[in-house]
XYZ file of C-alpha atoms in Angstrom:
444
model
C 14.388 -98.985 21.818
C 11.163 -96.833 21.419
C 10.822 -93.673 23.877
C 7.724 -92.225 25.301
C 5.840 -91.132 22.236
C 6.570 -94.374 20.041
C 9.876 -92.998 18.233
C 12.966 -94.920 18.027
C 15.894 -93.440 19.563
C 18.453 -94.010 17.233
C 16.060 -92.306 14.431
C 15.465 -89.615 17.000
C 19.007 -88.933 17.879
C 19.722 -88.668 14.042
C 16.796 -86.439 13.249
C 17.562 -83.848 16.182
C 21.555 -84.215 16.103
C 21.818 -84.629 19.644
C 22.315 -87.444 22.104
C 18.811 -88.123 24.211
C 18.797 -87.530 27.810
C 19.728 -90.065 29.979
C 17.334 -91.463 32.844
C 18.849 -89.298 35.247
C 18.260 -85.879 33.554
C 15.717 -83.760 34.570
C 12.189 -84.391 33.751
C 11.673 -81.271 31.361
C 14.871 -82.530 29.044
C 13.511 -86.458 29.131
C 10.207 -84.899 27.917
C 11.565 -82.441 25.175
C 10.214 -83.245 21.597
C 12.158 -85.034 19.272
C 9.999 -84.034 16.569
C 7.779 -80.615 15.620
C 4.482 -82.382 15.770
C 5.090 -83.359 19.420
C 5.436 -79.291 20.529
C 2.678 -78.614 22.780
C 0.616 -75.180 22.260
C 1.985 -73.767 19.386
C 0.067 -75.478 16.584
C -0.276 -71.890 15.067
C 3.129 -72.310 13.796
C 4.429 -75.243 13.966
C 0.883 -76.857 12.098
C 1.326 -77.561 8.117
C -0.499 -73.867 7.841
C 1.893 -72.110 10.384
C 4.705 -70.104 9.246
C 7.094 -72.720 10.824
C 5.032 -75.781 9.026
C 5.489 -74.193 5.556
C 9.203 -73.416 5.823
C 9.793 -76.911 6.920
C 7.494 -78.233 4.080
C 9.662 -76.343 1.524
C 13.167 -77.180 3.207
C 14.192 -73.666 3.932
C 14.305 -70.890 6.612
C 14.360 -67.515 7.025
C 15.746 -65.548 9.690
C 13.080 -65.833 12.909
C 12.415 -63.981 15.893
C 10.663 -66.146 18.703
C 8.723 -63.849 21.023
C 6.930 -65.434 23.894
C 6.698 -65.951 27.570
C 9.123 -68.495 29.410
C 8.491 -72.067 29.000
C 6.912 -72.286 25.854
C 9.085 -74.104 23.547
C 11.200 -71.337 22.015
C 14.209 -73.429 22.415
C 12.989 -76.824 21.644
C 11.401 -75.433 18.229
C 14.506 -74.068 17.063
C 16.509 -77.186 17.750
C 13.970 -79.156 16.075
C 14.021 -76.687 13.113
C 17.469 -77.529 12.384
C 17.060 -81.109 12.565
C 14.011 -80.874 10.258
C 15.622 -79.310 7.269
C 18.964 -80.789 7.741
C 20.914 -77.769 8.965
C 23.961 -77.269 11.670
C 22.706 -76.158 14.877
C 24.543 -73.582 17.011
C 23.135 -72.295 20.207
C 24.355 -69.558 22.472
C 23.023 -67.317 25.269
C 23.033 -63.797 25.305
C 23.361 -63.987 29.219
C 26.480 -65.858 29.075
C 28.076 -64.951 25.644
C 30.151 -62.008 24.595
C 31.695 -60.930 21.003
C 34.580 -63.495 21.452
C 31.538 -66.293 21.138
C 29.940 -64.703 18.523
C 33.217 -64.397 16.202
C 33.848 -68.065 17.192
C 30.028 -68.761 16.147
C 30.204 -67.566 12.787
C 33.725 -68.636 12.053
C 32.222 -72.328 12.810
C 29.393 -71.366 10.633
C 31.725 -70.183 7.880
C 33.636 -73.837 7.768
C 30.156 -75.600 7.818
C 29.453 -73.484 4.589
C 32.260 -74.349 2.874
C 31.328 -78.153 2.999
C 27.826 -76.913 1.745
C 25.772 -76.996 5.131
C 24.043 -74.207 6.391
C 24.018 -73.363 10.134
C 21.088 -72.154 12.055
C 22.355 -69.956 14.855
C 20.031 -69.688 17.664
C 20.473 -67.010 20.126
C 18.623 -67.029 23.499
C 17.814 -64.243 25.267
C 18.865 -62.174 22.230
C 17.489 -59.050 23.562
C 20.420 -59.103 26.296
C 22.931 -57.988 23.503
C 23.373 -54.485 23.059
C 22.914 -52.276 19.769
C 26.216 -52.840 18.622
C 25.964 -56.617 19.252
C 23.045 -56.999 17.476
C 23.971 -55.298 14.395
C 27.088 -57.653 14.459
C 24.730 -60.267 13.059
C 23.737 -58.317 10.136
C 26.477 -59.092 7.623
C 26.521 -62.830 8.496
C 22.739 -63.097 8.265
C 22.887 -61.187 4.978
C 25.433 -63.300 3.691
C 23.586 -66.487 4.594
C 26.336 -67.335 6.521
C 23.492 -68.094 9.306
C 20.048 -68.441 9.531
C 19.543 -66.587 12.560
C 16.716 -67.691 15.267
C 16.461 -65.550 18.048
C 14.131 -66.083 21.246
C 13.071 -63.163 23.574
C 10.549 -62.735 26.371
C 10.502 -58.876 25.465
C 8.610 -56.971 23.024
C 10.994 -57.244 19.813
C 9.767 -53.358 18.432
C 11.286 -52.023 21.806
C 14.223 -54.553 22.536
C 16.025 -55.342 18.753
C 17.533 -53.091 16.036
C 15.004 -51.805 13.374
C 17.629 -53.429 10.707
C 17.665 -56.836 12.399
C 13.928 -56.782 12.617
C 13.600 -56.236 9.023
C 15.762 -58.974 8.183
C 13.734 -61.641 10.375
C 10.297 -62.850 10.912
C 8.559 -62.268 14.354
C 6.805 -65.270 15.168
C 4.752 -65.274 18.583
C 4.632 -68.087 21.031
C 1.339 -68.253 23.271
C 1.553 -69.209 27.192
C 0.525 -72.745 27.445
C -3.212 -72.886 28.173
C -4.836 -75.290 30.707
C -5.027 -77.975 28.286
C -1.566 -78.039 26.828
C -0.302 -78.199 30.245
C -2.350 -81.029 31.152
C -1.101 -82.819 28.230
C 2.506 -82.291 29.606
C 1.669 -83.696 32.915
C -0.183 -86.963 31.120
C 3.117 -87.471 29.311
C 5.198 -87.018 32.450
C 2.756 -89.911 34.149
C 3.552 -92.124 30.845
C 7.220 -91.397 31.119
C 7.354 -92.324 35.113
C 4.771 -94.830 34.571
C 2.570 -93.726 37.713
C -0.084 -90.901 38.320
C 1.016 -87.661 40.197
C 0.165 -87.894 43.995
C -2.707 -85.296 43.796
C -6.359 -85.135 43.766
C -8.120 -83.601 40.629
C -8.659 -80.228 42.187
C -4.991 -80.208 43.333
C -4.104 -80.918 39.807
C -5.776 -78.179 38.424
C -4.135 -75.799 41.052
C -0.661 -77.187 39.688
C -1.677 -76.317 36.145
C -2.496 -72.858 37.359
C 0.651 -72.142 39.533
C 2.144 -72.870 36.113
C 1.204 -69.343 34.259
C 1.510 -71.120 31.074
C 5.191 -72.144 31.682
C 5.716 -75.699 30.941
C 9.242 -76.046 32.181
C 8.077 -74.630 35.755
C 5.401 -77.445 35.514
C 7.312 -80.242 35.097
C 9.971 -78.702 37.485
C 7.072 -78.948 40.055
C 5.838 -82.225 38.791
C 9.213 -83.591 39.141
C 9.269 -82.552 42.802
C 6.244 -84.517 43.484
C 7.623 -87.816 41.813
C 10.773 -87.304 43.792
C 9.010 -88.415 47.295
C 6.671 -90.990 48.675
C 3.404 -89.706 49.598
C 0.689 -92.126 50.998
C -2.645 -90.232 49.612
C -2.983 -87.484 46.942
C -2.552 -84.218 48.118
C -5.674 -81.772 47.880
C -5.014 -78.045 46.735
C -4.239 -77.058 50.619
C -1.827 -79.916 50.957
C 0.062 -79.347 47.574
C 0.218 -75.801 48.516
C 1.973 -76.764 51.762
C 4.378 -79.460 49.887
C 5.538 -77.082 47.618
C 6.181 -73.892 49.549
C 6.848 -72.721 53.190
C 5.000 -70.654 55.107
C 6.962 -68.455 58.020
C 4.588 -66.902 61.012
C 4.107 -63.591 60.660
C 3.907 -62.438 64.177
C 6.054 -63.427 67.327
C 3.955 -64.616 69.887
C 5.443 -62.609 72.899
C 3.856 -59.505 71.001
C 0.146 -61.076 71.197
C -0.998 -58.420 73.787
C -0.216 -55.778 70.852
C -1.912 -57.507 68.191
C -5.072 -58.563 70.438
C -5.568 -54.427 71.308
C -5.153 -53.559 67.346
C -7.679 -56.284 66.571
C -9.998 -54.749 68.911
C -9.452 -51.402 67.380
C -10.224 -52.431 64.197
C -13.195 -54.613 64.842
C -14.811 -51.566 67.193
C -14.244 -48.872 64.203
C -15.779 -51.859 61.502
C -18.794 -52.191 64.149
C -19.571 -48.483 64.370
C -18.567 -48.213 67.886
C -16.551 -44.914 68.264
C -16.821 -45.388 72.275
C -14.939 -48.613 72.079
C -12.949 -47.572 69.252
C -11.684 -44.601 71.244
C -10.890 -46.588 74.391
C -8.443 -49.272 72.379
C -7.066 -46.115 70.763
C -6.003 -44.751 74.325
C -4.880 -48.350 75.858
C -2.536 -48.332 72.674
C -1.122 -44.883 72.724
C -0.933 -44.353 76.346
C 0.912 -48.088 76.610
C 3.690 -46.522 74.466
C 2.521 -47.868 70.876
C 3.933 -45.805 68.002
C 1.387 -43.190 66.868
C 2.541 -43.758 63.141
C 1.971 -47.648 63.440
C -1.683 -46.596 64.836
C -2.229 -44.482 61.947
C -0.861 -46.814 59.291
C -3.938 -49.260 60.615
C -6.482 -46.598 60.575
C -5.733 -45.855 56.841
C -6.271 -49.813 56.219
C -9.302 -49.732 57.824
C -10.227 -46.590 56.061
C -9.624 -48.428 52.652
C -10.988 -52.000 54.334
C -13.899 -51.288 55.892
C -15.251 -48.040 54.799
C -14.162 -47.391 51.338
C -16.131 -45.764 48.404
C -18.903 -45.543 50.856
C -17.274 -42.356 52.233
C -14.137 -41.258 50.284
C -13.596 -38.655 52.743
C -12.318 -41.410 55.337
C -8.964 -41.727 53.833
C -8.392 -38.353 53.228
C -8.922 -37.817 57.084
C -6.687 -40.493 58.144
C -3.927 -38.840 55.747
C -4.619 -35.574 57.067
C -4.109 -36.778 60.672
C -0.635 -38.475 59.733
C 0.246 -34.729 58.264
C -0.899 -33.149 61.439
C 0.601 -35.715 63.950
C 4.102 -35.172 62.094
C 3.766 -31.529 62.135
C 2.712 -31.210 65.810
C 4.132 -34.512 67.288
C 3.125 -35.743 70.823
C 0.825 -35.469 72.595
C -0.781 -32.372 70.564
C -0.528 -34.434 67.457
C -2.697 -37.212 69.231
C -5.574 -35.465 69.086
C -5.722 -35.756 65.270
C -5.436 -39.435 65.370
C -8.678 -39.279 67.897
C -10.454 -37.504 65.377
C -9.781 -40.010 62.687
C -10.627 -42.869 64.589
C -13.653 -41.225 65.308
C -14.570 -40.283 61.652
C -13.801 -44.116 60.673
C -16.103 -45.193 63.342
C -19.127 -43.089 62.626
C -18.892 -43.329 58.762
C -20.926 -45.323 56.621
C -19.480 -48.877 55.917
C -18.468 -51.003 52.959
C -15.770 -53.744 52.278
C -17.100 -53.572 48.427
C -13.623 -52.301 47.467
C -11.881 -54.849 49.590
C -13.654 -57.806 48.589
C -13.185 -56.693 44.674
C -9.421 -56.602 45.624
C -9.205 -59.987 46.782
C -11.287 -61.145 43.851
C -9.655 -59.599 41.083
C -6.159 -60.548 42.832
C -7.445 -64.243 43.044
C -8.420 -64.084 39.577
C -5.246 -62.563 37.951
C -3.278 -65.433 39.889
C -5.438 -68.000 38.114
C -5.642 -66.171 34.553
C -1.830 -65.683 34.581
C -0.624 -63.948 31.645
C -3.821 -63.581 29.604
C -3.445 -60.803 26.685
C -5.838 -58.107 26.779
C -7.773 -57.778 23.309
C -5.732 -56.388 20.689
C -8.428 -53.666 20.170
C -7.026 -51.736 23.353
C -3.348 -52.669 22.936
C -1.050 -49.550 22.285
C 0.488 -49.883 18.723
C 3.673 -47.316 18.860
C 5.681 -49.316 16.304
C 5.087 -50.642 12.808
C 5.205 -54.074 13.639
C 2.755 -54.166 16.458
C 0.253 -52.156 14.163
C 0.954 -55.193 11.660
C -0.194 -57.844 13.904
C -3.487 -55.887 14.951
C -2.494 -53.714 18.166
C -4.631 -51.180 18.421
C -7.324 -52.260 15.604
C -11.003 -51.201 16.151
C -10.400 -49.309 19.370
C -13.262 -47.230 20.142
C -12.640 -43.723 21.823
C -14.929 -43.265 24.276
C -15.129 -39.577 24.238
C -16.458 -39.331 20.874
C -19.395 -42.173 21.811
C -22.721 -41.192 22.673
C -23.001 -40.721 26.217
C -19.167 -40.643 26.412
C -19.382 -44.354 26.960
C -18.175 -47.168 24.007
C -19.594 -50.765 25.596
C -16.304 -52.164 24.110
C -15.359 -55.289 25.726
C -12.009 -55.080 27.635
C -11.457 -58.564 28.438
C -9.173 -61.169 27.355
C -10.599 -63.173 24.627
C -10.229 -66.631 26.787
C -11.918 -64.904 29.636
C -15.717 -64.076 30.453
C -16.081 -60.390 31.992
C -16.330 -60.749 35.632
C -17.933 -58.711 38.369
C -15.733 -57.932 41.426
C -16.724 -54.837 42.532
C -20.599 -54.681 43.798
C -21.255 -51.310 46.019
C -23.382 -51.390 48.464
C -26.696 -48.826 49.050
C -24.940 -46.769 51.562
C -23.074 -43.529 51.351
C -21.543 -42.251 48.389
C -21.418 -45.966 46.951
C -25.569 -45.720 46.439
C -24.300 -43.131 43.405
C -21.709 -45.432 42.480
C -24.166 -48.433 41.978
C -26.479 -46.241 39.995
C -23.556 -45.111 37.645
C -22.643 -48.816 37.124
C -26.309 -49.794 36.233
C -26.570 -47.031 33.752
C -23.418 -47.922 31.983
C -24.639 -51.882 32.221
C -28.043 -50.589 30.754
C -25.909 -49.240 27.888
C -23.907 -51.717 26.859
C -26.963 -54.367 27.022
C -28.669 -52.034 24.179
C -25.412 -52.016 22.512
C -25.347 -55.800 22.699
C -28.986 -56.103 21.377
C -28.963 -53.519 18.498
C-alpha cells in the first residue's frame, strides 16, 4: 500500500528500519518523512550539496551535532540517516538516560560491530549530560564503535565539551519558515483527506503561532481536525478555540475599577482638577496608596513617556516619600505626582511602539539577528561567521555606523514615532539626523 507521498509502505519500512505508525498514532508521527528528500526546511544540509547529502552520497557518516530549535526535524533526520547508509539505529534521550543506559547502548553497538554493522547512536538533548558523561562518549567515538549524532537546542559552544565538539561536525538546523510550515499543513490535509476548518487569515495566524516548530503546528492542526466545526474559523475564532481566556477582574469590585479608570483618563486628558478629585475619592475610601502609586507609574510611561522623562522619576520619588512618611503625610507626595502627570506634555509614542514591537516579535518568532552583530566568544562561533564585519560605532564618523541591525528575513520597521511635544521633539530631531546619515551611506 502506498502512503501519502507515493512510497510503498514495505519499502519505506525496510529503508528506515522501523514500523510505520498506525492510523491511531499522533498526526506528527504519521507525517514523519520516510526519506531524507521529504524533510522540510533543512535543504541546506539534506540537499545534494549539503553536508548530510554529501555524507549519504559517500555512504559514510562522521559524528554530528544537530543544533536547532524544537520541532525542526533533528530526530527525524538522524533516524533517516541510519537507514540511508545501512547503519543500526540506537536512540537515547539525555533527559531520561543515565550511565547504565549509555553502557548498555555501547555494549549493543559492540555486538553489532562484531557482525560488521556500524551503529548510529542518536542522543537527544545531549547538552543535558554533564561533562563527565559527555567525556564517556569519546573512546567509543574514537574507536568507531558508534557514530555519534547528538541533538541540542542550546549553543554547543557553551553546553558541550571541547573534546567532544572537536570530534563532531556541528550542523545548524533552521527554524521552519512560513512556506515550510504551510507545506506541513498541506501534507496533513492530504493525509486527513479534508481541509483544515480555518479561513486563509486564520491559517496564516496558525502558522505564525508555531514559531517555526513543525511538531507544535501539527499538534494544533490535529486538535482542529478532531472536532466538528460548522464553518471555517477566522483568527479570532481560532484563538478562542485553541486558548481559554479568564476574566481579569471580579465584577463585585466594579466601582474600584471605575474610579481608577476615571483617574487615568483625567490624567491623560490633562485635567489636574478632575484627577485630584478621583485620587481623593480612592484614598478617602480606603484604597491602598501603593496600588494608586503603581497606577500613576503606569500612566507616566503610557501617556507621557519621553515627552517628559521626569514624570516617571516624580512617581517613583512619590513612592519613596510615601513609604518614608506613611499616611496621611505621605499622601501629599502622591497628590504632587498626580498633579505633575496631569500637567505634563502627553505622548503615547513609547506605549504604541512597545505594543507594535511585541506584536512583531510574536509574528516573526525566533529570527536570528544578522551575524555581524552576534557575539563570538568561541572559535566555533567565529568560524560560522558570528561578529564578522561588525562596525564599532564609536570609531565611525559622527559616532554612527548606519549598519543594518535587522534579521535578514525581515524589513526594518518603525515602531517608535516621537511627537512634537516636550522632550520628544528633541528625540525626533536626533532620529531624523541619524536617518539622514543612514540614507547618505546607502547612496554612497
